Short mmCIF file of C-alpha atoms in Angstrom, two decimals:
data_model
loop_
_atom_site.label_atom_id
_atom_site.label_comp_id
_atom_site.label_asym_id
_atom_site.label_seq_id
_atom_site.Cartn_x
_atom_site.Cartn_y
_atom_site.Cartn_z
CA MET A 941 28.09 -115.15 7.36
CA TYR A 942 27.34 -111.50 7.47
CA LYS A 943 27.35 -111.14 3.81
CA LEU A 944 25.00 -114.22 3.42
CA SER A 945 22.54 -112.39 6.03
CA ILE A 946 22.64 -109.24 3.82
CA LEU A 947 22.06 -111.44 0.58
CA GLN A 948 18.94 -113.08 2.45
CA LYS A 949 17.61 -109.86 3.61
CA LEU A 950 18.01 -108.26 0.24
CA GLU A 951 16.14 -110.90 -1.45
CA VAL A 952 13.07 -110.69 0.59
CA VAL A 953 13.12 -106.85 0.71
CA THR A 954 13.24 -106.81 -3.05
CA ASP A 955 10.38 -109.21 -3.52
CA GLN A 956 8.33 -107.18 -1.11
CA LEU A 957 8.94 -104.07 -2.92
CA ILE A 958 7.77 -105.62 -6.15
CA ASP A 959 4.54 -107.03 -4.31
CA LEU A 960 3.98 -104.42 -1.58
CA LYS A 961 0.53 -103.98 -1.18
CA ARG A 962 -1.55 -101.29 0.73
CA PRO A 963 -1.60 -102.31 4.10
CA GLU A 964 -4.64 -103.94 5.65
CA ASN A 965 -5.15 -101.15 8.09
CA GLU A 966 -4.76 -98.50 5.69
CA ASN A 967 -7.73 -96.88 6.81
CA ASP A 968 -6.08 -96.35 10.34
CA TYR A 969 -3.43 -94.28 8.54
CA ARG A 970 -5.92 -92.16 6.43
CA LEU A 971 -7.57 -91.48 9.62
CA MET A 972 -4.37 -90.35 11.31
CA GLY A 973 -3.40 -88.41 8.19
CA LYS A 974 -6.56 -86.29 7.89
CA GLU A 975 -8.16 -86.23 11.54
CA GLY A 976 -5.59 -87.28 14.03
CA GLU A 977 -2.50 -85.77 15.45
CA LYS A 978 -0.11 -87.89 12.96
CA VAL A 979 0.18 -86.70 9.33
CA GLY A 980 1.91 -88.04 6.18
CA TYR A 981 -0.76 -90.00 4.73
CA PHE A 982 -0.90 -90.04 0.78
CA ALA A 983 -2.66 -93.31 -0.79
CA ARG A 984 -0.13 -93.15 -3.73
CA ASP A 985 2.77 -93.64 -1.29
CA PHE A 986 1.79 -97.33 -0.56
CA GLY A 987 3.24 -100.10 -3.11
CA MET A 988 4.35 -99.67 -6.78
CA GLY A 989 0.74 -99.32 -8.28
CA GLU A 990 1.07 -95.60 -9.10
CA TRP A 991 3.51 -93.17 -11.12
CA ASP A 992 5.17 -90.83 -8.41
CA TRP A 993 8.17 -90.49 -6.59
CA PRO A 994 7.93 -93.42 -4.16
CA GLN A 995 7.75 -95.68 -7.17
CA GLY A 996 10.57 -93.84 -9.09
CA VAL A 997 12.80 -94.57 -6.10
CA GLY A 998 11.54 -98.23 -6.16
CA LEU A 999 12.58 -98.34 -9.84
CA PHE A 1000 16.12 -96.84 -9.08
CA GLY A 1001 16.59 -99.36 -6.28
CA LEU A 1002 15.76 -102.20 -8.49
CA ASP A 1003 18.32 -100.77 -11.20
CA LYS A 1004 20.99 -100.69 -8.62
CA LEU A 1005 20.63 -104.24 -7.69
CA GLN A 1006 20.72 -105.32 -11.56
CA HIS A 1007 23.82 -103.07 -11.92
CA TYR A 1008 25.53 -105.00 -8.95
CA TYR A 1009 24.91 -108.22 -10.62
CA ASN A 1010 25.63 -106.87 -14.06
CA ASP A 1011 22.65 -108.12 -15.89
CA LYS A 1012 18.96 -106.90 -16.51
CA ARG A 1013 16.94 -108.83 -14.66
CA TYR A 1014 14.38 -106.40 -13.94
CA GLU A 1015 14.25 -104.97 -17.48
CA GLU A 1016 11.03 -106.72 -18.51
CA TYR A 1017 9.50 -105.63 -14.99
CA PHE A 1018 10.30 -102.01 -15.96
CA ILE A 1019 8.85 -102.29 -19.23
CA LYS A 1020 5.81 -103.65 -18.01
CA TRP A 1021 5.48 -101.47 -15.25
CA MET A 1022 5.65 -98.24 -17.48
CA ASN A 1023 3.26 -99.90 -20.11
CA LYS A 1024 0.47 -100.31 -17.44
CA GLN A 1025 0.93 -96.78 -16.06
CA VAL A 1026 0.73 -95.48 -19.60
CA GLU A 1027 -2.49 -97.54 -20.00
CA ASN A 1028 -4.09 -96.39 -16.84
CA GLY A 1029 -3.24 -92.67 -17.57
CA LEU A 1030 -0.07 -90.88 -16.65
CA PRO A 1031 -0.05 -88.33 -13.82
CA THR A 1032 0.61 -84.58 -14.39
CA ARG A 1033 4.42 -83.84 -14.95
CA ASN A 1034 5.90 -82.37 -11.83
CA ILE A 1035 9.03 -82.44 -9.82
CA ASN A 1036 8.00 -85.76 -8.12
CA THR A 1037 6.60 -87.46 -11.21
CA THR A 1038 10.03 -86.92 -12.99
CA VAL A 1039 12.07 -89.44 -10.86
CA PRO A 1040 10.89 -92.68 -12.52
CA LEU A 1041 12.40 -91.50 -15.87
CA LEU A 1042 15.92 -91.66 -14.08
CA THR A 1043 15.71 -95.48 -14.63
CA LEU A 1044 13.15 -95.80 -17.47
CA MET A 1045 15.20 -93.44 -19.66
CA ASP A 1046 17.66 -96.35 -20.09
CA ILE A 1047 15.23 -98.43 -21.65
CA GLU A 1048 15.48 -98.71 -25.42
CA GLY A 1049 12.27 -97.12 -27.30
CA ASN A 1050 12.01 -94.39 -24.42
CA GLU A 1051 14.14 -91.64 -25.70
CA ASP A 1052 11.37 -89.68 -27.44
CA PHE A 1053 9.30 -89.79 -24.34
CA CYS A 1054 12.01 -88.64 -22.03
CA LYS A 1055 12.93 -85.89 -24.34
CA GLU A 1056 9.49 -84.38 -24.49
CA TRP A 1057 9.40 -84.70 -20.59
CA MET A 1058 13.02 -82.98 -20.49
CA THR A 1059 11.78 -80.16 -22.74
CA TRP A 1060 8.77 -79.77 -20.67
CA LEU A 1061 10.85 -79.64 -17.50
CA ILE A 1062 13.17 -76.75 -19.14
CA ASN A 1063 10.66 -74.72 -20.61
CA GLU A 1064 7.06 -75.33 -18.87
CA LEU A 1065 7.92 -76.15 -15.06
CA PRO A 1066 7.02 -73.13 -13.10
CA ARG A 1067 10.12 -71.33 -11.71
CA THR A 1068 10.93 -69.50 -8.53
CA GLU A 1069 12.69 -66.06 -8.26
CA GLU A 1070 16.30 -66.86 -9.67
CA LYS A 1071 14.94 -69.42 -11.96
CA GLY A 1072 14.91 -72.05 -9.63
CA PHE A 1073 13.09 -75.38 -10.00
CA GLN A 1074 9.75 -74.72 -8.19
CA HIS A 1075 8.77 -77.78 -6.24
CA VAL A 1076 5.56 -78.67 -8.02
CA THR A 1077 4.05 -81.86 -6.57
CA THR A 1078 1.07 -84.00 -7.30
CA GLY A 1079 -2.15 -82.65 -5.73
CA GLU A 1080 -5.20 -84.63 -4.27
CA ASN A 1081 -5.26 -86.99 -7.36
CA LYS A 1082 -2.90 -87.64 -10.29
CA THR A 1083 -4.40 -85.12 -12.48
CA GLU A 1084 -3.87 -82.23 -9.96
CA VAL A 1085 -0.79 -80.40 -8.80
CA LYS A 1086 0.26 -78.51 -5.81
CA LEU A 1087 2.16 -75.49 -7.12
CA ASN A 1088 4.24 -74.56 -3.72
CA GLU A 1089 4.83 -71.39 -5.24
CA GLY A 1090 8.13 -69.57 -4.63
CA GLU A 1091 9.39 -72.64 -2.82
CA ILE A 1092 12.67 -74.78 -3.51
CA TRP A 1093 12.98 -78.21 -1.63
CA LEU A 1094 16.03 -80.45 -1.09
CA ASP A 1095 14.17 -83.26 -2.58
CA THR A 1096 14.44 -81.92 -6.01
CA ILE A 1097 18.19 -82.63 -6.31
CA PHE A 1098 17.36 -86.36 -6.28
CA MET A 1099 13.88 -86.09 -8.08
CA THR A 1100 14.64 -83.91 -10.85
CA VAL A 1101 18.36 -82.70 -11.06
CA LEU A 1102 19.80 -86.17 -11.36
CA PHE A 1103 17.49 -86.66 -14.28
CA SER A 1104 18.46 -83.51 -16.17
CA ALA A 1105 21.96 -84.35 -15.82
CA LYS A 1106 21.75 -87.78 -16.93
CA MET A 1107 19.70 -86.77 -20.07
CA GLY A 1108 22.16 -83.99 -20.71
CA VAL A 1109 24.86 -86.67 -20.79
CA LYS A 1110 23.19 -89.21 -22.83
CA HIS A 1111 21.94 -86.90 -25.50
CA ASP A 1112 24.79 -84.55 -25.29
CA GLU A 1113 22.74 -81.65 -24.74
CA LYS A 1114 24.80 -78.99 -22.91
CA LYS A 1115 21.68 -76.60 -21.91
CA TRP A 1116 20.36 -79.75 -20.07
CA ARG A 1117 23.70 -80.19 -18.36
CA ASP A 1118 24.05 -76.68 -17.46
CA GLU A 1119 20.51 -76.51 -16.03
CA SER A 1120 21.27 -79.47 -13.37
CA ILE A 1121 24.41 -77.75 -12.48
CA TYR A 1122 22.65 -74.42 -11.88
CA GLN A 1123 19.73 -75.98 -10.02
CA LEU A 1124 22.18 -77.82 -7.82
CA LEU A 1125 24.09 -74.82 -6.98
CA THR A 1126 20.95 -72.95 -6.30
CA HIS A 1127 19.69 -75.45 -3.93
CA ILE A 1128 22.86 -75.54 -1.91
CA LYS A 1129 22.86 -71.75 -1.87
CA TYR A 1130 19.70 -71.62 -0.15
CA LEU A 1131 19.36 -74.85 1.83
CA TYR A 1132 22.87 -75.18 3.12
CA ASP A 1133 23.58 -74.10 6.71
CA LYS A 1134 27.13 -72.87 7.13
CA LYS A 1135 26.91 -73.41 11.10
CA THR A 1136 25.93 -77.03 11.09
CA ASN A 1137 27.12 -78.15 7.41
CA LEU A 1138 23.31 -79.90 7.26
CA PHE A 1139 20.47 -78.77 4.89
CA TYR A 1140 17.35 -77.45 5.58
CA HIS A 1141 14.16 -78.89 4.01
CA GLY A 1142 13.21 -75.92 1.75
CA TRP A 1143 13.43 -72.17 1.05
CA ASN A 1144 10.59 -69.81 0.69
CA TYR A 1145 11.40 -66.85 -1.53
CA ASN A 1146 8.17 -65.24 -0.57
CA ASN A 1147 8.94 -65.13 3.02
CA ARG A 1148 12.75 -65.03 2.62
CA ASP A 1149 13.26 -68.08 5.14
CA ASN A 1150 13.69 -71.70 5.58
CA PHE A 1151 10.35 -72.35 6.99
CA SER A 1152 11.00 -73.76 10.27
CA GLU A 1153 14.73 -74.41 9.80
CA ALA A 1154 14.33 -78.23 9.98
CA PHE A 1155 17.15 -80.46 9.57
CA TRP A 1156 14.86 -83.31 8.13
CA CYS A 1157 16.64 -86.51 7.90
CA ARG A 1158 15.27 -88.05 4.61
CA GLY A 1159 15.63 -84.68 3.16
CA ASN A 1160 19.37 -84.51 4.08
CA SER A 1161 19.52 -88.07 2.66
CA TRP A 1162 18.65 -86.97 -0.73
CA PHE A 1163 21.73 -85.03 -0.98
CA THR A 1164 24.11 -87.63 0.70
CA LEU A 1165 22.74 -90.21 -1.57
CA GLY A 1166 22.26 -88.14 -4.86
CA LEU A 1167 25.59 -86.01 -4.75
CA PRO A 1168 27.99 -89.10 -5.40
CA GLU A 1169 25.56 -90.10 -8.33
CA TYR A 1170 25.59 -86.82 -9.57
CA LEU A 1171 29.40 -86.66 -9.62
CA ILE A 1172 29.49 -89.98 -11.45
CA ILE A 1173 27.07 -88.65 -14.14
CA MET A 1174 28.85 -85.36 -14.64
CA LYS A 1175 32.43 -86.10 -14.01
CA ASP A 1176 33.58 -85.29 -17.47
CA TYR A 1177 31.57 -82.13 -17.88
CA LEU A 1178 32.39 -80.25 -14.57
CA ASP A 1179 34.95 -77.78 -14.27
CA LYS A 1180 37.40 -78.46 -11.48
CA GLY A 1181 36.29 -75.67 -9.25
CA VAL A 1182 32.69 -76.80 -9.39
CA TYR A 1183 33.49 -80.40 -8.90
CA ASP A 1184 35.73 -79.58 -5.99
CA TYR A 1185 32.93 -77.27 -4.28
CA LEU A 1186 30.24 -80.04 -4.70
CA LEU A 1187 32.53 -82.77 -3.45
CA SER A 1188 33.63 -80.54 -0.22
CA THR A 1189 29.97 -79.75 0.22
CA TYR A 1190 29.27 -83.59 0.40
CA GLN A 1191 32.11 -84.17 2.67
CA ALA A 1192 31.28 -81.47 5.16
CA GLN A 1193 27.81 -82.76 5.39
CA VAL A 1194 28.78 -86.23 6.05
CA ASN A 1195 31.31 -85.13 8.56
CA ALA A 1196 28.18 -83.29 10.39
CA LEU A 1197 25.94 -86.24 10.06
CA ILE A 1198 28.34 -88.53 11.89
CA ASP A 1199 27.99 -86.61 14.98
CA TYR A 1200 24.24 -86.70 14.69
CA GLN A 1201 23.96 -90.48 14.56
CA ALA A 1202 21.98 -91.84 17.59
CA SER A 1203 23.03 -94.67 19.80
CA ASN A 1204 21.06 -97.32 18.04
CA GLY A 1205 22.85 -96.41 14.61
CA LEU A 1206 20.17 -94.65 13.10
CA TRP A 1207 19.40 -91.03 12.59
CA HIS A 1208 16.40 -89.03 14.15
CA THR A 1209 13.85 -87.61 11.85
CA LEU A 1210 14.78 -84.44 12.82
CA LEU A 1211 18.65 -84.74 12.83
CA ASP A 1212 19.45 -82.59 15.77
CA ASP A 1213 16.42 -83.31 17.84
CA LYS A 1214 16.96 -86.42 20.19
CA ASP A 1215 13.19 -86.44 21.00
CA SER A 1216 12.27 -86.91 17.48
CA TYR A 1217 11.86 -90.67 16.32
CA THR A 1218 14.59 -92.54 14.77
CA GLU A 1219 13.68 -93.19 11.04
CA VAL A 1220 14.81 -95.81 8.83
CA SER A 1221 14.57 -94.64 5.19
CA GLY A 1222 16.53 -91.63 5.61
CA THR A 1223 19.12 -93.47 7.60
CA ALA A 1224 19.28 -96.23 4.49
CA ALA A 1225 19.86 -93.44 2.11
CA ILE A 1226 22.35 -91.65 4.23
CA THR A 1227 24.49 -94.79 4.96
CA ALA A 1228 24.33 -96.03 1.24
CA GLY A 1229 25.70 -92.46 0.02
CA ILE A 1230 28.38 -92.54 2.66
CA LEU A 1231 29.31 -96.19 1.50
CA LYS A 1232 29.39 -95.01 -2.01
CA GLY A 1233 31.65 -92.10 -1.05
CA ILE A 1234 33.95 -94.55 0.53
CA ARG A 1235 33.85 -96.85 -2.58
CA LEU A 1236 34.69 -93.80 -4.88
CA GLY A 1237 37.44 -92.51 -2.73
CA PHE A 1238 35.48 -89.40 -1.75
CA LEU A 1239 35.48 -90.35 1.92
CA SER A 1240 37.78 -92.20 4.56
CA LYS A 1241 37.09 -95.89 5.03
CA GLU A 1242 38.62 -95.83 8.35
CA LYS A 1243 36.49 -93.09 9.81
CA ASN A 1244 33.08 -93.70 7.95
CA PHE A 1245 32.81 -97.45 7.57
CA PRO A 1246 32.17 -98.21 11.29
CA VAL A 1247 29.38 -95.52 11.11
CA CYS A 1248 27.89 -97.51 8.32
CA LEU A 1249 28.16 -100.87 9.98
CA ARG A 1250 26.03 -99.60 13.24
CA ALA A 1251 23.23 -98.55 10.72
CA ILE A 1252 23.21 -101.68 8.54
CA ASP A 1253 23.14 -103.83 11.95
CA THR A 1254 20.05 -101.92 13.15
CA ILE A 1255 18.15 -101.72 9.67
CA LEU A 1256 18.50 -105.48 9.27
CA GLN A 1257 16.87 -105.79 12.73
CA LYS A 1258 14.06 -103.63 11.23
CA ILE A 1259 13.22 -105.84 8.19
CA SER A 1260 10.39 -108.36 9.15
CA ASN A 1261 10.38 -111.87 8.11
CA ASP A 1262 8.39 -111.33 4.89
CA GLY A 1263 10.82 -108.53 3.95
CA THR A 1264 8.63 -105.78 5.00
CA VAL A 1265 10.94 -102.72 6.15
CA GLN A 1266 9.55 -101.05 9.37
CA GLY A 1267 10.16 -97.49 10.86
CA VAL A 1268 9.67 -95.83 7.66
CA SER A 1269 7.92 -92.06 7.87
CA GLY A 1270 5.30 -91.34 5.79
CA GLY A 1271 5.24 -88.61 3.04
CA THR A 1272 6.58 -85.49 4.57
CA PRO A 1273 5.50 -81.98 3.29
CA ILE A 1274 7.55 -79.10 4.56
CA GLY A 1275 6.53 -78.52 8.15
CA GLU A 1276 5.54 -75.02 9.28
CA LYS A 1277 6.75 -76.04 12.71
CA LYS A 1278 9.70 -78.52 13.85
CA GLU A 1279 7.14 -80.25 15.63
CA ASP A 1280 5.26 -81.29 12.34
CA TYR A 1281 8.10 -83.67 11.57
CA LYS A 1282 7.55 -85.45 14.73
CA ASN A 1283 3.93 -86.27 13.82
CA ILE A 1284 4.42 -87.93 10.38
CA ILE A 1285 3.07 -91.37 10.25
CA ILE A 1286 5.17 -94.51 10.34
CA ALA A 1287 4.18 -97.00 7.59
CA PRO A 1288 5.79 -99.55 5.09
CA MET A 1289 6.59 -97.43 2.09
CA ALA A 1290 7.80 -98.39 -1.26
CA TYR A 1291 10.71 -95.87 -0.92
CA GLY A 1292 11.58 -97.60 2.47
CA GLN A 1293 11.91 -100.83 0.86
CA ALA A 1294 13.87 -99.27 -2.06
CA LEU A 1295 16.23 -97.08 -0.26
CA THR A 1296 17.23 -100.25 2.03
CA MET A 1297 17.84 -102.27 -0.99
CA ILE A 1298 20.16 -99.45 -2.34
CA LEU A 1299 21.83 -99.58 1.12
CA LEU A 1300 22.30 -103.44 1.13
CA THR A 1301 23.16 -103.58 -2.45
CA GLU A 1302 25.86 -100.91 -1.80
CA SER A 1303 27.12 -102.81 1.28
CA LEU A 1304 27.88 -105.92 -1.05
CA TYR A 1305 30.87 -103.98 -2.68
CA HIS A 1306 32.34 -103.56 0.94
CA ILE A 1307 31.78 -106.75 2.82
#
């Protein structure tokens, strides 16, 4: 019965992702994002109509579902989606606009396109001190960029590092694989907090600090979800010492996260601040990452599975009858103050649908 409920919810969440439209009250979000106390409004984050990170996570979620069923049920959708984006004009290349290729690179005929993008990533993406991937993002519109000079963000691990690793393996390019290892280790070096075993959102080389030292939920979730993926992709190319280092960092983070789970089964948008709201997209990604760790033998099922069940039970309740995932925080730039994270709008987002899909799909392997 429980599995049937998950399957039913997964179906409507998936349908809603593909058909997700901008909300009727979008102007309210726009006003909140620009003039009110709450921020996080970015028009491109609603639905699957643009090419940016929310849609890239959406494609990734659909791909995980078809992998579960061992078919290519969304292959035609991927091709049509990409063709439409090309026809409409692609956005500037940056960290966030890279993630759609994590899925699209598997489509026959996209090899040259992805190789050109990878060459740009290695040779032309702005770098920070120590040659880190500077977290360049889309600007006010898709033809502009926001440089975020001297900054690395935790998001980059999922948005770009996975693509570099996967391309390096697919095309047997050692320099691309090595780049992914270097970027992953650099991000851990500057974003991992040894006292809590959690991750800061970003590092600023210019100011030599972690901004407000916020332990942001969805930011941490990019590591929890992305690290098992990385180990699967790179398992034949990592020295044992590096592999063990990455795995132990992931295990330490998961152990820490368990202690911060709220009584309702979710995690707070600021993990260590009970006064901040609990948030669904980060919770979904954290839970999916833990479940995958259990399935791969990285984590103890006895200790971690009950944690996941509590999160799943609550997230199922956050899915409306039409499949819309509620309780999702909007786009989140690095906050200069921790309080900034509490003021991000809550609205239905493509990545909220997708991360919930990834969680429910992963849960099917366990229930």
